[in-house]
Coordinates of C-alpha atoms in Angstrom, one line a residue:
Chain A
M1 CA 71.0 49.9 80.9
A2 CA 70.5 53.6 81.6
A3 CA 73.1 56.0 80.2
L4 CA 75.8 57.0 82.6
R5 CA 75.7 60.4 84.2
A6 CA 77.8 62.8 81.9
D7 CA 80.7 63.1 84.3
L8 CA 80.8 59.4 85.0
Q9 CA 80.9 58.8 81.2
R10 CA 83.9 61.0 81.0
V11 CA 85.6 58.9 83.6
A12 CA 84.6 55.7 81.9
D13 CA 86.0 57.0 78.6
M14 CA 89.5 57.1 80.1
V15 CA 89.5 53.4 81.1
E16 CA 91.0 51.0 78.7
R17 CA 89.2 47.8 77.8
G18 CA 89.9 44.8 79.9
A19 CA 91.8 46.8 82.5
R20 CA 91.8 46.2 86.3
A21 CA 90.1 49.1 88.0
L22 CA 89.2 50.0 91.6
D23 CA 86.4 52.5 92.0
V24 CA 86.8 54.2 95.3
G25 CA 83.5 55.6 96.6
C26 CA 81.5 53.7 94.0
G27 CA 78.1 54.6 95.4
D28 CA 75.4 52.5 93.8
G29 CA 77.9 50.9 91.4
A30 CA 76.6 52.6 88.2
L31 CA 80.1 53.4 86.8
L32 CA 81.5 50.1 87.9
E33 CA 78.7 48.1 86.3
W34 CA 79.1 50.1 83.1
L35 CA 82.9 49.4 83.0
V36 CA 82.4 45.7 83.7
R37 CA 79.6 45.2 81.2
H38 CA 80.8 47.5 78.3
R39 CA 84.5 47.5 78.7
G40 CA 85.2 44.1 80.1
V41 CA 86.9 45.7 83.0
D42 CA 88.0 43.5 86.0
G43 CA 86.3 46.0 88.3
R44 CA 86.3 46.3 92.1
G45 CA 84.6 48.9 94.3
M46 CA 85.0 50.4 97.7
E47 CA 82.1 52.3 99.3
L48 CA 81.6 53.9 102.6
S49 CA 77.9 53.2 103.1
Q50 CA 77.0 49.5 103.8
A51 CA 73.6 50.0 102.0
G52 CA 75.5 51.0 98.9
V53 CA 77.8 48.1 99.2
N54 CA 75.0 45.6 99.6
A55 CA 73.2 47.1 96.5
C56 CA 76.4 46.7 94.5
V57 CA 77.0 43.1 95.6
A58 CA 73.3 42.2 94.9
A59 CA 74.0 43.5 91.4
G60 CA 76.9 41.1 91.0
L61 CA 79.7 43.6 91.5
S62 CA 82.8 43.0 93.7
V63 CA 82.5 45.7 96.3
I64 CA 83.6 46.1 99.9
Q65 CA 82.8 48.5 102.6
G66 CA 85.7 50.8 103.1
D67 CA 87.0 54.4 103.5
A68 CA 89.2 56.1 101.0
D69 CA 91.1 57.8 103.8
T70 CA 92.1 54.6 105.6
D71 CA 91.5 51.5 103.5
L72 CA 93.6 52.1 100.3
R73 CA 96.6 51.3 102.5
D74 CA 95.6 47.6 102.5
Y75 CA 96.3 47.1 98.8
P76 CA 99.7 46.2 97.4
D77 CA 101.6 48.5 95.0
D78 CA 100.4 48.4 91.4
A79 CA 97.4 46.2 92.2
F80 CA 95.3 48.0 89.6
D81 CA 95.6 49.7 86.2
Y82 CA 93.3 52.4 87.4
V83 CA 92.1 53.7 90.7
I84 CA 89.0 55.9 90.3
L85 CA 87.8 58.5 92.6
S86 CA 84.7 60.2 91.3
Q87 CA 83.2 63.2 93.2
T88 CA 84.7 62.0 96.4
L89 CA 88.1 63.7 96.8
Q90 CA 86.6 66.8 98.3
A91 CA 85.0 64.7 101.0
T92 CA 88.2 62.9 102.1
R93 CA 90.0 64.0 105.3
E94 CA 93.5 64.0 103.6
P95 CA 93.0 64.4 99.8
R96 CA 96.8 64.6 99.2
E97 CA 97.4 61.3 101.0
V98 CA 94.5 59.7 99.2
L99 CA 95.9 60.8 95.9
R100 CA 99.3 59.4 96.8
Q101 CA 97.8 56.1 97.8
M102 CA 95.7 55.9 94.6
L103 CA 98.9 56.3 92.5
R104 CA 100.7 53.7 94.6
V105 CA 97.9 51.1 94.3
G106 CA 97.1 52.0 90.7
K107 CA 99.3 52.7 87.7
R108 CA 97.0 55.5 86.9
A109 CA 94.4 57.4 88.8
I110 CA 91.2 59.1 87.5
V111 CA 89.8 61.9 89.7
S112 CA 86.7 63.9 89.1
F113 CA 85.5 66.7 91.3
P114 CA 83.3 69.8 91.3
N115 CA 85.2 73.0 90.5
F116 CA 84.9 75.5 93.4
A117 CA 86.0 78.3 91.0
Y118 CA 83.0 77.7 88.7
W119 CA 81.5 81.1 88.1
P120 CA 78.1 80.7 89.8
V121 CA 80.0 79.5 92.9
R122 CA 82.2 82.6 92.8
L123 CA 79.1 84.9 92.3
R124 CA 77.3 83.5 95.3
L125 CA 80.3 83.9 97.5
V126 CA 81.5 87.3 96.2
F127 CA 78.1 89.0 95.7
G128 CA 75.7 86.9 97.7
G129 CA 78.1 86.9 100.7
R130 CA 76.9 83.3 101.5
M131 CA 78.5 79.9 101.2
P132 CA 77.7 78.7 97.7
E133 CA 75.0 76.2 97.1
T134 CA 74.7 74.9 93.6
R135 CA 73.5 71.8 91.8
S136 CA 76.9 70.0 92.3
L137 CA 77.4 71.5 95.8
P138 CA 73.9 71.2 97.2
H139 CA 74.7 71.1 101.0
K140 CA 74.5 73.8 103.7
W141 CA 77.9 74.8 105.1
Y142 CA 77.2 73.1 108.4
D143 CA 76.2 69.7 107.0
T144 CA 78.3 69.3 103.9
P145 CA 80.5 66.3 103.5
N146 CA 82.7 68.4 101.2
I147 CA 85.4 69.5 103.6
H148 CA 88.2 69.9 101.1
L149 CA 86.8 71.7 98.1
C150 CA 89.2 73.0 95.4
S151 CA 89.3 74.7 92.1
I152 CA 90.7 73.1 88.9
D153 CA 93.8 75.3 89.2
D154 CA 94.2 74.2 92.8
F155 CA 94.1 70.6 91.8
R156 CA 96.7 71.2 89.0
A157 CA 98.9 72.9 91.5
L158 CA 98.7 69.9 93.8
C159 CA 99.5 67.5 91.0
A160 CA 102.6 69.7 90.1
E161 CA 103.7 69.8 93.7
M162 CA 103.4 66.0 94.1
G163 CA 105.2 65.4 90.8
V164 CA 102.0 63.7 89.4
R165 CA 101.8 63.8 85.6
V166 CA 98.4 64.9 84.2
E167 CA 97.9 62.8 81.1
R168 CA 94.5 64.2 80.4
A169 CA 92.2 66.8 81.9
V170 CA 88.6 67.3 80.8
V171 CA 86.6 70.2 82.0
L172 CA 82.9 69.9 81.8
D173 CA 80.3 72.7 81.6
S174 CA 76.9 72.5 83.3
G175 CA 75.5 70.3 80.5
G176 CA 78.4 67.8 80.9
R177 CA 80.0 68.9 77.6
A178 CA 83.7 69.2 77.4
I179 CA 85.1 72.7 77.3
S180 CA 88.3 73.3 75.4
L181 CA 89.5 76.7 76.5
P182 CA 92.6 78.0 78.0
P183 CA 93.0 76.9 81.7
L184 CA 92.2 80.3 83.2
I185 CA 88.8 80.4 81.4
A186 CA 88.1 76.7 81.9
N187 CA 88.6 77.3 85.6
F188 CA 85.9 79.9 85.4
L189 CA 83.4 78.1 83.1
G190 CA 83.9 74.5 84.2
E191 CA 81.5 73.0 86.7
H192 CA 83.4 69.7 86.9
A193 CA 86.8 68.4 86.0
V194 CA 88.0 64.9 85.3
F195 CA 91.8 64.2 85.5
L196 CA 93.7 61.2 84.3
L197 CA 96.9 61.0 86.3
R198 CA 100.0 59.0 86.2
R199 CA 102.7 59.0 88.8
D200 CA 106.2 60.0 87.7
Q201 CA 108.9 57.6 88.6
G202 CA 109.5 57.5 92.3
V203 CA 106.4 59.5 93.2
G204 CA 103.7 57.8 95.2
R205 CA 106.0 55.2 96.7
S206 CA 106.4 55.4 100.4
Chain B
M1 CA 80.8 -2.0 106.3
D2 CA 79.2 -3.0 109.5
F3 CA 77.3 -0.2 111.2
A4 CA 76.4 -2.3 114.2
D5 CA 79.0 -0.4 116.3
L6 CA 77.5 3.0 115.5
T7 CA 75.0 5.0 117.4
A8 CA 71.3 4.7 116.6
A9 CA 71.3 8.3 115.3
E10 CA 74.3 7.5 113.0
R11 CA 72.7 4.3 111.6
Q12 CA 69.6 6.3 110.9
A13 CA 71.5 9.1 109.2
L14 CA 73.5 6.6 107.0
Q15 CA 70.3 5.1 105.8
H16 CA 69.2 8.5 104.5
C17 CA 72.4 9.6 102.8
E18 CA 75.3 8.3 100.7
H19 CA 78.6 7.4 102.1
A20 CA 82.1 6.7 100.8
I21 CA 85.0 4.9 102.4
L22 CA 88.1 6.9 101.4
G23 CA 91.8 6.9 101.9
R24 CA 92.3 3.1 101.7
E25 CA 95.1 3.5 99.1
S26 CA 96.5 6.8 100.3
P27 CA 95.6 7.3 104.0
L28 CA 94.4 10.7 105.2
R29 CA 97.3 12.2 107.1
L30 CA 96.0 14.3 109.9
D31 CA 97.6 17.5 111.2
C32 CA 98.4 15.6 114.5
G33 CA 100.5 13.1 112.5
V34 CA 98.1 10.1 112.7
E35 CA 97.1 8.5 109.5
L36 CA 93.5 7.4 108.9
A37 CA 93.1 4.6 106.3
G38 CA 89.5 3.8 105.2
H39 CA 87.6 6.6 106.8
R40 CA 83.9 7.0 106.1
V41 CA 82.4 10.2 104.7
A42 CA 78.7 10.5 104.9
Y43 CA 77.2 13.0 102.4
K44 CA 74.2 14.2 100.5
T45 CA 74.0 15.7 97.0
W46 CA 71.3 17.6 95.2
G47 CA 71.0 18.4 91.5
T48 CA 73.2 17.1 88.7
L49 CA 76.9 17.6 87.9
N50 CA 76.9 19.1 84.4
A51 CA 79.0 17.7 81.5
A52 CA 81.7 20.3 82.1
R53 CA 81.7 19.4 85.8
S54 CA 81.7 23.1 86.5
N55 CA 78.6 23.6 88.6
A56 CA 79.5 21.9 91.9
V57 CA 78.8 23.7 95.1
L58 CA 80.1 22.4 98.4
I59 CA 78.3 23.4 101.5
C60 CA 80.3 23.2 104.7
H61 CA 78.3 22.8 107.9
A62 CA 78.7 24.4 111.3
L63 CA 79.6 22.7 114.6
T64 CA 76.4 20.9 115.4
L65 CA 74.9 20.7 112.0
D66 CA 75.3 18.1 109.3
Q67 CA 74.7 17.0 105.7
F68 CA 70.9 17.2 105.9
V69 CA 70.8 20.7 104.5
I70 CA 67.3 20.5 103.2
G71 CA 64.4 18.1 103.6
T72 CA 63.2 16.4 106.8
H73 CA 66.1 15.4 109.1
P74 CA 66.0 11.6 109.5
V75 CA 67.0 11.8 113.2
T76 CA 65.3 15.0 114.5
G77 CA 62.4 15.1 112.1
K78 CA 63.0 18.8 111.7
P79 CA 63.4 20.8 108.4
G80 CA 66.9 21.1 107.0
W81 CA 69.1 23.7 108.5
W82 CA 69.6 25.7 105.4
D83 CA 66.3 25.3 103.6
T84 CA 66.0 29.1 103.6
L85 CA 68.9 29.2 101.1
V86 CA 68.9 25.9 99.3
G87 CA 66.2 24.3 97.2
P88 CA 64.1 24.9 94.1
G89 CA 63.7 28.6 93.3
K90 CA 66.1 29.4 96.1
V91 CA 69.6 31.1 95.9
L92 CA 71.2 27.7 95.7
D93 CA 68.9 25.9 93.3
P94 CA 69.6 22.2 92.5
A95 CA 68.2 22.9 89.0
R96 CA 71.4 24.9 88.4
Y97 CA 74.0 23.5 90.7
F98 CA 75.3 20.2 91.9
I99 CA 75.2 20.7 95.6
V100 CA 77.3 18.5 98.0
C101 CA 77.3 18.5 101.8
A102 CA 79.3 16.1 103.8
N103 CA 79.3 15.4 107.5
V104 CA 82.7 16.6 108.9
L105 CA 85.4 14.2 109.9
G106 CA 85.0 13.7 113.7
G107 CA 81.2 14.3 113.3
C108 CA 78.4 12.0 114.5
M109 CA 76.0 11.9 111.5
G110 CA 77.8 9.1 109.7
S111 CA 81.3 10.3 109.0
T112 CA 84.2 8.7 110.9
G113 CA 84.5 10.0 114.4
P114 CA 85.3 9.1 118.0
Q115 CA 82.4 6.7 118.2
D116 CA 83.9 4.5 115.5
R117 CA 86.1 1.4 116.1
D118 CA 89.9 1.8 115.8
P119 CA 90.8 -0.8 113.2
A120 CA 94.2 -1.3 114.9
T121 CA 92.7 -2.4 118.2
G122 CA 89.1 -3.4 117.3
Q123 CA 88.0 -1.2 120.2
A124 CA 86.0 2.0 120.1
W125 CA 88.2 5.1 119.6
N126 CA 86.4 7.3 122.1
L127 CA 89.0 9.6 123.5
R128 CA 91.8 7.6 121.7
F129 CA 90.5 9.1 118.4
P130 CA 93.1 11.5 117.0
V131 CA 92.3 15.2 117.4
V132 CA 91.2 16.5 114.0
T133 CA 91.5 20.0 112.6
I134 CA 89.6 22.2 110.2
G135 CA 92.3 21.4 107.7
D136 CA 91.8 17.6 108.2
M137 CA 88.0 18.1 107.6
V138 CA 88.7 20.0 104.4
R139 CA 91.2 17.3 103.2
A140 CA 88.5 14.7 103.8
Q141 CA 86.1 16.7 101.7
A142 CA 88.7 17.1 99.0
A143 CA 89.1 13.3 98.9
L144 CA 85.3 13.0 98.6
L145 CA 85.3 15.4 95.6
D146 CA 88.0 13.2 94.0
H147 CA 85.8 10.2 94.6
L148 CA 82.8 12.0 93.0
G149 CA 84.9 13.1 90.0
I150 CA 84.6 16.8 90.8
P151 CA 87.8 18.5 89.7
D152 CA 87.0 21.9 91.1
L153 CA 84.2 23.7 92.8
F154 CA 82.1 26.5 91.4
C155 CA 81.5 27.6 95.0
V156 CA 82.3 26.6 98.5
I157 CA 80.0 28.2 101.1
G158 CA 79.5 27.8 104.8
G159 CA 78.7 29.7 108.0
S160 CA 80.5 29.7 111.4
M161 CA 82.7 26.6 111.4
G162 CA 81.6 26.1 107.9
G163 CA 83.1 29.5 107.1
M164 CA 86.4 28.4 108.6
Q165 CA 86.3 25.4 106.2
V166 CA 85.6 27.7 103.3
L167 CA 88.7 29.8 104.2
E168 CA 90.8 26.6 104.6
W169 CA 89.6 25.4 101.2
C170 CA 90.8 28.7 99.7
A171 CA 94.2 28.5 101.4
S172 CA 94.8 24.7 100.8
F173 CA 93.2 24.1 97.4
P174 CA 93.0 27.6 95.8
K175 CA 92.8 26.1 92.3
R176 CA 89.8 24.0 93.2
V177 CA 87.7 27.0 94.3
F178 CA 86.2 29.4 91.8
A179 CA 84.1 31.3 94.3
A180 CA 84.0 31.3 98.1
V181 CA 81.5 32.5 100.6
P182 CA 82.7 32.5 104.2
V183 CA 79.7 33.6 106.4
A184 CA 79.8 34.7 110.0
C185 CA 83.2 33.3 110.7
A186 CA 86.8 34.3 111.4
A187 CA 90.3 33.3 110.2
R188 CA 91.1 32.2 113.8
H189 CA 89.2 31.3 116.8
S190 CA 89.3 34.0 119.4
A191 CA 90.3 33.6 123.1
Q192 CA 86.7 34.3 124.1
N193 CA 85.4 31.6 121.7
I194 CA 88.0 29.1 123.0
A195 CA 86.9 30.0 126.5
F196 CA 83.2 29.2 125.8
H197 CA 84.2 25.9 124.1
E198 CA 86.3 25.0 127.2
V199 CA 83.3 25.6 129.5
G200 CA 81.2 23.3 127.3
R201 CA 83.9 20.6 127.2
Q202 CA 84.4 20.8 131.0
A203 CA 80.6 20.4 131.5
V204 CA 80.7 17.2 129.4
M205 CA 83.8 15.9 131.2
A206 CA 82.5 16.8 134.6
D207 CA 79.4 14.6 134.1
P208 CA 80.1 11.3 135.9
D209 CA 78.3 9.5 133.1
W210 CA 81.0 10.6 130.7
R211 CA 83.3 7.8 132.0
E212 CA 86.5 9.3 130.5
G213 CA 84.8 9.1 127.2
D214 CA 83.8 5.4 127.4
Y215 CA 80.2 6.1 128.2
R216 CA 78.8 3.8 125.5
Q217 CA 80.8 0.9 126.9
H218 CA 79.2 1.7 130.3
N219 CA 75.7 2.2 128.8
T220 CA 75.6 5.7 130.1
V221 CA 75.2 9.1 128.5
P222 CA 76.7 12.3 129.9
A223 CA 73.4 13.9 129.0
R224 CA 73.5 16.6 131.8
G225 CA 77.0 17.7 130.8
L226 CA 76.2 17.9 127.1
A227 CA 73.0 19.7 127.8
V228 CA 74.8 22.3 129.9
A229 CA 77.4 22.7 127.1
R230 CA 74.7 23.3 124.6
M231 CA 72.9 25.8 126.8
T232 CA 76.0 27.8 127.2
A233 CA 76.8 27.7 123.5
H234 CA 73.3 28.5 122.5
I235 CA 73.5 31.8 124.3
T236 CA 76.5 32.7 122.2
Y237 CA 74.5 32.1 119.1
L238 CA 71.9 34.7 120.0
S239 CA 72.0 38.4 120.8
E240 CA 71.0 40.1 124.0
L241 CA 68.4 42.0 122.1
A242 CA 66.9 38.8 120.5
L243 CA 66.8 37.1 123.9
Q244 CA 65.2 40.1 125.5
R245 CA 62.6 40.5 122.8
K246 CA 61.8 36.8 122.7
F247 CA 61.6 36.2 126.5
G248 CA 62.1 39.4 128.5
R249 CA 61.5 38.4 132.1
A250 CA 58.4 36.5 131.3
L251 CA 57.6 33.6 133.6
Q252 CA 57.1 30.0 132.5
N253 CA 53.6 28.6 133.2
R254 CA 53.2 30.7 136.4
D255 CA 52.1 34.1 137.6
A256 CA 54.8 34.6 140.3
P257 CA 58.3 33.4 140.9
G258 CA 58.3 30.0 142.7
F259 CA 61.1 30.9 145.2
G260 CA 63.0 27.8 144.1
F261 CA 65.2 26.6 141.3
D262 CA 62.7 25.3 138.8
A263 CA 62.6 27.0 135.4
D264 CA 60.7 30.1 136.6
F265 CA 61.7 32.2 133.6
Q266 CA 60.8 31.3 130.0
V267 CA 64.4 31.8 129.0
E268 CA 65.4 29.1 131.4
S269 CA 62.8 26.7 130.2
Y270 CA 63.9 27.5 126.6
L271 CA 67.5 26.8 127.3
R272 CA 66.7 23.6 129.2
H273 CA 64.7 22.4 126.2
Q274 CA 67.6 23.3 123.8
G275 CA 70.0 21.3 126.0
A276 CA 67.7 18.3 126.4
T277 CA 66.9 18.0 122.6
F278 CA 70.5 18.4 121.7
V279 CA 71.5 15.3 123.6
D280 CA 69.2 13.2 121.4
R281 CA 71.0 14.0 118.3
F282 CA 74.6 14.8 119.2
D283 CA 77.4 12.6 120.4
P284 CA 79.2 14.0 123.5
N285 CA 82.7 12.9 122.4
S286 CA 82.1 14.3 118.9
Y287 CA 81.2 17.6 120.6
L288 CA 84.6 17.6 122.3
Y289 CA 86.5 16.9 119.1
I290 CA 84.7 19.3 116.8
T291 CA 84.9 22.2 119.3
R292 CA 88.6 21.5 119.6
A293 CA 89.0 21.6 115.8
M294 CA 87.5 25.1 115.8
D295 CA 89.8 26.2 118.7
Y296 CA 92.9 25.1 116.8
F297 CA 91.9 27.1 113.7
D298 CA 94.3 29.9 113.0
L299 CA 94.9 30.5 109.3
A300 CA 97.4 33.3 109.8
G301 CA 99.3 31.2 112.3
A302 CA 99.5 28.4 109.7
H303 CA 101.0 30.9 107.2
G304 CA 103.8 32.6 109.0
G305 CA 101.6 34.9 111.1
T306 CA 100.3 36.9 108.1
L307 CA 96.8 36.1 107.0
A308 CA 97.4 37.6 103.6
N309 CA 100.0 34.8 102.9
A310 CA 97.2 32.3 103.1
F311 CA 95.6 33.9 100.0
R312 CA 98.6 35.0 98.0
G313 CA 98.1 34.4 94.3
T314 CA 94.5 33.5 94.7
H315 CA 92.1 33.7 91.7
T316 CA 89.0 32.9 93.8
R317 CA 86.2 35.4 94.0
F318 CA 85.2 36.0 97.6
C319 CA 82.0 37.2 99.2
V320 CA 82.7 37.7 102.9
M321 CA 79.5 38.1 105.0
S322 CA 78.8 39.1 108.6
F323 CA 75.9 40.2 110.7
T324 CA 75.8 43.3 112.8
S325 CA 74.6 41.6 116.1
D326 CA 76.9 38.6 115.8
W327 CA 79.2 38.8 118.9
L328 CA 80.6 35.3 118.5
F329 CA 82.1 36.1 115.1
P330 CA 81.8 39.9 115.0
T331 CA 82.1 41.9 111.8
R332 CA 85.6 43.0 112.7
E333 CA 86.8 39.4 112.3
S334 CA 85.3 39.3 108.8
R335 CA 86.9 42.7 108.1
E336 CA 90.3 41.2 108.9
I337 CA 89.7 38.6 106.3
V338 CA 88.8 41.3 103.8
H339 CA 91.9 43.3 104.7
A340 CA 94.1 40.2 104.1
L341 CA 92.3 39.6 100.8
N342 CA 92.8 43.3 99.7
A343 CA 96.5 43.0 100.6
V344 CA 96.8 40.4 97.8
A345 CA 94.4 42.4 95.6
A346 CA 92.0 39.4 95.6
N347 CA 88.5 39.8 94.1
V348 CA 86.4 40.3 97.2
S349 CA 83.0 41.5 98.1
F350 CA 82.1 42.2 101.7
V351 CA 78.6 42.4 103.0
E352 CA 77.5 43.2 106.5
I353 CA 73.9 42.3 107.0
D354 CA 71.9 44.4 109.5
S355 CA 70.2 41.9 111.8
D356 CA 69.5 41.8 115.5
K357 CA 69.4 37.9 115.6
G358 CA 73.0 37.3 116.6
H359 CA 75.3 34.6 115.2
D360 CA 72.4 32.3 114.2
A361 CA 71.1 35.0 111.7
F362 CA 73.0 33.1 109.0
L363 CA 70.5 30.2 109.4
L364 CA 67.4 32.4 109.5
D365 CA 65.2 34.2 107.0
E366 CA 67.4 37.2 106.2
P367 CA 66.2 38.6 102.8
E368 CA 69.2 41.0 102.5
M369 CA 71.5 38.0 102.8
F370 CA 69.7 36.1 100.1
R371 CA 69.6 39.2 97.8
T372 CA 73.3 39.9 98.1
L373 CA 74.4 36.3 97.9
G374 CA 72.1 35.8 94.9
G375 CA 73.8 38.7 93.2
F376 CA 77.3 37.5 94.0
L377 CA 76.5 34.0 92.7
K378 CA 74.9 35.4 89.6
G379 CA 78.0 37.4 88.8
A380 CA 80.3 34.5 89.6
A381 CA 78.2 32.1 87.5
A382 CA 78.4 34.5 84.6
A383 CA 82.2 34.7 85.0
R384 CA 82.4 30.9 85.1
G385 CA 80.2 30.6 82.0
L386 CA 77.5 28.7 83.7
P387 CA 74.2 28.8 81.9
E388 CA 71.2 30.5 83.5
A389 CA 68.9 28.2 85.4
G390 CA 66.3 26.6 83.3

């Protein structure tokens, strides 16, 4: 099997062997398949595109068509050990509610997203005067699905506000290598971030 | 058992399949309260049950289909109804699985139904036959599995009414179902679907040859009524697009409209043919009973009004499947099943197949269906520890 994309590997590394995991926005199922095969994970997926769903099911994965914004509500509390949202949070209509639902349905949540404070992004906006287009943000402003972009510090602030505990945060450079630098600098040099979250008592319950 | 009372089609069917007389010791208690002792289940099997008895697949057939899943049908002479899916090298390969399909209770291809004799009176049941439900059909199948020594199923699969049976299996015998594939179905029959069935039943019963259900004793057949019922139903199995593409407004064997009520249009001729051939293979009373069983199906209703309750605690792996152009059992009905399964955090896959062929798509050559179903079964077989085909 092909190696996982660097940011997906960082997500995978946070999942314990044999856990129950739901991958929201699982795309072609690469992460899910890796988790099932290599970590013995009881893995499920949710994907917006039916073509993606069919490809996953044809690969033997348990995947349904669904929308992170609306369909997490179906699941009971604590249905999973992990609910994963990789590179999708910024495309949801209500990221805060999605996060809340993830931490209701899962004991832990793993969220990865592109950092909007990554220095090339800042440069393009500040000096280029145009909406940034980078490798991880390749869309034009008028056709991007990314309607709720944030920086790493923004995300930390949201977690603090929601009373969500950050168990681990890994910031990745453009080569997918983890950066261990103070947050202010990591927020400048990091292209992606992967957060392992856990709800504090009482948070996330409706 | 004496088959002399049975219809010619049924006798023919029974000569080409196995049958078991079940429920002699412990009668089958129907939902309506009646008990059936010594009811006959006609069935066919393909492949071999492995030593661990872990490779059994039960196929549940739809309203007018039967146990002749593959091979030439002994009554119609036509190919089996699911030979696209079942057979050597196919998704359901008898080299790997022990495949069972039984004619439903109330059916007319060999299993006990209204055409049989009531042992209490010695007279034909006809309309005195108790109304059966999807649950009754499934309990009859479970009794057959007991008879065959199959403790639990690797997979139960079926489309349309077959899909209803799959859902009922998962709700009634959750520990006996490892994987389930309900295709093109719903957890309850909708008002529109009940309405179509009622039109069909009224057509049968309005035929003077129906004789209050006692047509065989009068040597008549309500052929016109049953044909009209089939014509109506057949439209619901197709899509507007499929009908338009296949027939358009093309005329039948003529260049101009005949200014009369012959089958001017090809679509009329087609429907008349569908109706006429149906009469040769299907029993009119059986049609009434089986459509009724579908109408009564309401899995949520049977579980306190909440569909999720039907699946609480389930360990079955589900693959729910629907087709984009199916307006008889539209995708949203499958989605309701998926929502209910999610509500109990069940292991579920949901595939919607893009097809313009309507409800009948599940019987046709739909490569995407075979591809996804193949993947699902492969994953389930690995989880079950079944060896690869060989």
